[in-house]
Short mmCIF file of C-alpha atoms in Angstrom, two decimals:
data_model
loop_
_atom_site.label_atom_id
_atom_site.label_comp_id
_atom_site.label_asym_id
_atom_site.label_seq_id
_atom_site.Cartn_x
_atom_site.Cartn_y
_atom_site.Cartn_z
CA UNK A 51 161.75 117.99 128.01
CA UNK A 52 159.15 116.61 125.78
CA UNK A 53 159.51 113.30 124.38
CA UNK A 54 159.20 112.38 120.81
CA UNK A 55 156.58 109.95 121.83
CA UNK A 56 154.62 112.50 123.40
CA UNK A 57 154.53 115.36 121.05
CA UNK A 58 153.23 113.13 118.81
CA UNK A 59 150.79 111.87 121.31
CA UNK A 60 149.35 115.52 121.67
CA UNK A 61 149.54 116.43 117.73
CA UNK A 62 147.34 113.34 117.17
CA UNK A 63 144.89 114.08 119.75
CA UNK A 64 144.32 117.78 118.23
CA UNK A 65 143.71 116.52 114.61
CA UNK A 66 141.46 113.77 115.60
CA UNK A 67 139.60 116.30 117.74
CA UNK A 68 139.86 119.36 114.79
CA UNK A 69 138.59 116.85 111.86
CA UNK A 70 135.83 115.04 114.11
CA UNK A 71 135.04 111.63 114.42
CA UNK A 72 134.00 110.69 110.49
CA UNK A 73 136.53 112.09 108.55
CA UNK A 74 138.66 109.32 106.57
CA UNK A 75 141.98 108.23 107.22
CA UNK A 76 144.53 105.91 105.21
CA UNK A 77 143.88 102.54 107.27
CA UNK A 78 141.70 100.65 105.32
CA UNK A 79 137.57 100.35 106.46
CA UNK A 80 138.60 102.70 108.97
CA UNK A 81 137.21 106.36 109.85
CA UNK A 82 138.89 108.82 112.81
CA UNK A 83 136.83 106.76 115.48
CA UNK A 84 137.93 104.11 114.76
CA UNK A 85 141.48 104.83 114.38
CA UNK A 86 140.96 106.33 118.09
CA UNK A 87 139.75 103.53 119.14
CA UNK A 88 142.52 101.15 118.43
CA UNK A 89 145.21 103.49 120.05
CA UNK A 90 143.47 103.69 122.87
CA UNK A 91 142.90 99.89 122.81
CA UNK A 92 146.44 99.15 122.20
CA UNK A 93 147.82 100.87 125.10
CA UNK A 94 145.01 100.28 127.73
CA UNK A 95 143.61 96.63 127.02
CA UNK A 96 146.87 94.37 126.39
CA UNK A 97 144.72 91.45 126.75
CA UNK A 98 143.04 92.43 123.39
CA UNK A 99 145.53 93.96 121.47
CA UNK A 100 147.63 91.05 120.81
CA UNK A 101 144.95 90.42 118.23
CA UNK A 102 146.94 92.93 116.10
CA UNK A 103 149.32 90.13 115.58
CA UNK A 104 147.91 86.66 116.75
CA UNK A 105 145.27 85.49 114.85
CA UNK A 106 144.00 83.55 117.70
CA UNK A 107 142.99 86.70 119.84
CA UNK A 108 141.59 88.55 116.38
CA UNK A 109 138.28 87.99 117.64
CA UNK A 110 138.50 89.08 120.92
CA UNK A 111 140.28 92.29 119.77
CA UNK A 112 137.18 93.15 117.38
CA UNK A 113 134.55 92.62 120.41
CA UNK A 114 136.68 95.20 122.35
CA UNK A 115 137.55 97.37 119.60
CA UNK A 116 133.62 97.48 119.04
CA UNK A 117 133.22 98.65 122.85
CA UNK A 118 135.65 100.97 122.78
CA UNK A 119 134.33 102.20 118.96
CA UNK A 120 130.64 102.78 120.71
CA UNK A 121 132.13 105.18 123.57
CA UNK A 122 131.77 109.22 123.28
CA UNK A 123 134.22 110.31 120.70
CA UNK A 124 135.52 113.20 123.06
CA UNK A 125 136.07 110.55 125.71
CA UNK A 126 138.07 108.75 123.33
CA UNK A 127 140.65 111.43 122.64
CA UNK A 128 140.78 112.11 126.40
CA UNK A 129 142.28 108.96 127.34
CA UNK A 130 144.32 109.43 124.16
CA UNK A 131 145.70 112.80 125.29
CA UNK A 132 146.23 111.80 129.04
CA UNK A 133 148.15 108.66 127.76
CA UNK A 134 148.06 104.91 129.20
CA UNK A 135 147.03 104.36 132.71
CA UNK A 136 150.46 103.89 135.20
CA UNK A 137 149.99 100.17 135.27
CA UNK A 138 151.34 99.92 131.28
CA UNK A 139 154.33 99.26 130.18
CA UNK A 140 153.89 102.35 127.58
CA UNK A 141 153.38 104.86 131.13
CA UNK A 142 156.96 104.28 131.30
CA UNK A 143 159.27 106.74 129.60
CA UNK A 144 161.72 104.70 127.70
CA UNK A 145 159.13 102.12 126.43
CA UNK A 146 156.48 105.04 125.30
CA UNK A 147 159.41 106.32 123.24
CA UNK A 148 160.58 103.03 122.13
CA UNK A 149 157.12 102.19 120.82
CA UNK A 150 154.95 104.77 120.12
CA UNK A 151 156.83 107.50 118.21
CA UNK A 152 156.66 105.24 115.31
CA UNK A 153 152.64 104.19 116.05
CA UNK A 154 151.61 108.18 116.69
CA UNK A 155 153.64 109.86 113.95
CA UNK A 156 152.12 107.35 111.07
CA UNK A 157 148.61 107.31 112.41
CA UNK A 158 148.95 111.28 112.61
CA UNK A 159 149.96 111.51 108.91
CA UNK A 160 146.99 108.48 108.47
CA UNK A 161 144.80 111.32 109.20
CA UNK A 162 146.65 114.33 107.97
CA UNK A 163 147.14 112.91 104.16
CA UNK A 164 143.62 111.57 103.97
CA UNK A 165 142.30 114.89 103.98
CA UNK A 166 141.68 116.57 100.62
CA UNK A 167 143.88 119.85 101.40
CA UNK A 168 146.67 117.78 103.28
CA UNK A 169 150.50 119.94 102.81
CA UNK A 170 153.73 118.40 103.79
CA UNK A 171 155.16 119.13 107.12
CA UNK A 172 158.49 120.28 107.72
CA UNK A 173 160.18 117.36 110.57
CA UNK A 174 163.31 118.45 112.30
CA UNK A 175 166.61 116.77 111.85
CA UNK A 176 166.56 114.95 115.59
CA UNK A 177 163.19 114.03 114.74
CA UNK A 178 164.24 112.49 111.28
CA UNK A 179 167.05 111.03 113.11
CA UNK A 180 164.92 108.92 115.82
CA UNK A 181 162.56 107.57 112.91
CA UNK A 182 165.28 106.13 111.36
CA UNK A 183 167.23 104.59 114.05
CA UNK A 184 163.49 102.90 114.79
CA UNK A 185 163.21 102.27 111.12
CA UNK A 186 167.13 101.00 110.96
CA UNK A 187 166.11 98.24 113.38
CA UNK A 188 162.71 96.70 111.99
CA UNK A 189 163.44 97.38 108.16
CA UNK A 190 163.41 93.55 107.82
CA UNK A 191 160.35 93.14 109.48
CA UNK A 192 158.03 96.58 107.62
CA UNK A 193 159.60 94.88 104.19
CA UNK A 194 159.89 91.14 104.77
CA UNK A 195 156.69 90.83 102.52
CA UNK A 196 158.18 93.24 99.84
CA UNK A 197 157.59 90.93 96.36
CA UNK A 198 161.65 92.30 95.09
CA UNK A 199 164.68 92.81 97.07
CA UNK A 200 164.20 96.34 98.56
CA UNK A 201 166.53 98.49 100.06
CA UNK A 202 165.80 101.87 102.14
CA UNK A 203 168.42 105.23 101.56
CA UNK A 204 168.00 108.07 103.16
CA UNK A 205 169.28 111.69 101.26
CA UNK A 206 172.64 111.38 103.00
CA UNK A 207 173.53 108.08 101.60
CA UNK A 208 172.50 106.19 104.39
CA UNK A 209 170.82 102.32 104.27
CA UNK A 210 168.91 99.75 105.30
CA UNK A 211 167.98 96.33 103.97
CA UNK A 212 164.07 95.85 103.69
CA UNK A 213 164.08 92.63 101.95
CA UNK A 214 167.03 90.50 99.93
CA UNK A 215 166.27 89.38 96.84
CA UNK A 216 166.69 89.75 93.02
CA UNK A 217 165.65 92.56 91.13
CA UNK A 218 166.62 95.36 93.97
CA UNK A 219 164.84 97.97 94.00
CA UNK A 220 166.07 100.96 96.01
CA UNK A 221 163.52 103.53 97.75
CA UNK A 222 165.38 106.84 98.95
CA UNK A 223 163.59 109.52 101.22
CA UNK A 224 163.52 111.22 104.45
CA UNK A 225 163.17 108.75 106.90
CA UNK A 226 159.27 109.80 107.73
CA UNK A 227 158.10 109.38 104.10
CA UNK A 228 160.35 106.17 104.15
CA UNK A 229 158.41 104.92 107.12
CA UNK A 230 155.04 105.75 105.59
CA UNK A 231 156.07 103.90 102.22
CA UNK A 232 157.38 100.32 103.99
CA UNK A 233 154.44 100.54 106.26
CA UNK A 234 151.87 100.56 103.28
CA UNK A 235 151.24 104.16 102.46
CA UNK A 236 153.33 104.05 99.31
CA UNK A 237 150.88 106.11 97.11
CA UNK A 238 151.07 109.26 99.77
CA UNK A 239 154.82 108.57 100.30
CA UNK A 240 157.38 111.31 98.76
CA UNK A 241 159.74 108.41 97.77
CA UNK A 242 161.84 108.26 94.43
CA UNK A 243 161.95 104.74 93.23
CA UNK A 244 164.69 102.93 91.18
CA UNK A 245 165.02 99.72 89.58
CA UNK A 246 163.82 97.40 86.95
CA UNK A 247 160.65 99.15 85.59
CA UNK A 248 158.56 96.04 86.19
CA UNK A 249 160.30 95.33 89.65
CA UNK A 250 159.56 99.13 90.93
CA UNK A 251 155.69 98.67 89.31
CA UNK A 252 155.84 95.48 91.88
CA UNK A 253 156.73 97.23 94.73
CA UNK A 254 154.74 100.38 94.61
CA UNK A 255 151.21 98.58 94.15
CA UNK A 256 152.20 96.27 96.97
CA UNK A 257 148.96 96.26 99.63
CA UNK A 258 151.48 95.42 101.90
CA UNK A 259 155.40 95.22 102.43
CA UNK A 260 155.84 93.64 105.69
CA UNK A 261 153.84 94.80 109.41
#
């Protein structure tokens, strides 16, 4: 059976192939090649990835990101679709799924909803399910930046603490557009808002909430 992980491997392969290597996405300064680029960087050059998150290796992770960046666009989304060579952590099952349905499904709606004719698409409930449990566990890390207490609800009822603090405000939404909104992408997030007017203003301009 199909992992999570991997569907959305496959479904971000296709739309980087189907809108080329130009088209826009929602990272900021970056295009679809470049996007490509760091996923494939991420899972195939540890040594330069941790740049993502220590300062100290940012520059090294820009020289290979600019490699990578330079190679054949098709090549690109090859080594995207065939997934990380078996001497990764992320070749093995559990860890792929662990830590890349999260990376694959936002960076497939990066490109998706920065498209001018972008539609919502229907997730099933197992699917919704496994975002949250993944958003459950690192909502105080995606909203330790938030600049109000923030809390995450699902439809159902269900929450998570983002951030404590004083005015609250609450953000309730399928787990996927809840995902997209703490991880930055609050303008193309379907989330309802609710708090002190000024507090909720706060939160939704917010360049970032946490990651």
């Amino acid at each position: 059976m199909s992992t999570h992980a991997k569907r959305e491997r496959l479904l971000l392969a296709d739309l980087l192939e189907a809108v080329g290597p130009d088209a826009p996405t929602l990272c900021e300064g970056w295009n679809t090649r470049d996007l490509a680029a760091h996923v494939v960087v991420r899972e195939r050059r540890p040594d330069a990835a941790g740049g993502i998150l220590i300062k100290q290796l940012a520059p090294r992770l820009e020289r290979v990101m600019q490699e990578f960046t330079a190679k054949p666009y098709e090549e690109l989304i090859q080594l995207i679709r065939t997934g990380p060579p078996r001497f990764s952590p992320f070749s093995l099952k559990q860890i792929d799924e662990m830590s890349n349905v999260v990376e694959f499904y936002v960076h497939t709606e990066d490109v998706r909803r920065a498209q001018p004719d972008w539609t919502p698409r229907e997730l099933d409930p197992v699917f919704q399910d496994a975002l949250w449990s993944r958003l459950e566990r690192t909502a105080r890390l995606t909203g330790r930046g938030a600049p109000t207490g923030l809390v995450l609800r699902r439809p159902d009822g269900q929450t998570a603490i983002a951030h404590r603090g004083t005015p609250v405000v609450t953000a309730t939404g399928e787990p996927s557009e809840l995902l997209m909104f703490a991880l930055g992408r609050q303008r193309v997030a379907d989330v309802g808002l609710e708090g002190d007017k000024e507090a909720v203003s706060k939160v939704r301009e917010a360049k970032e909430l946490g990651l």
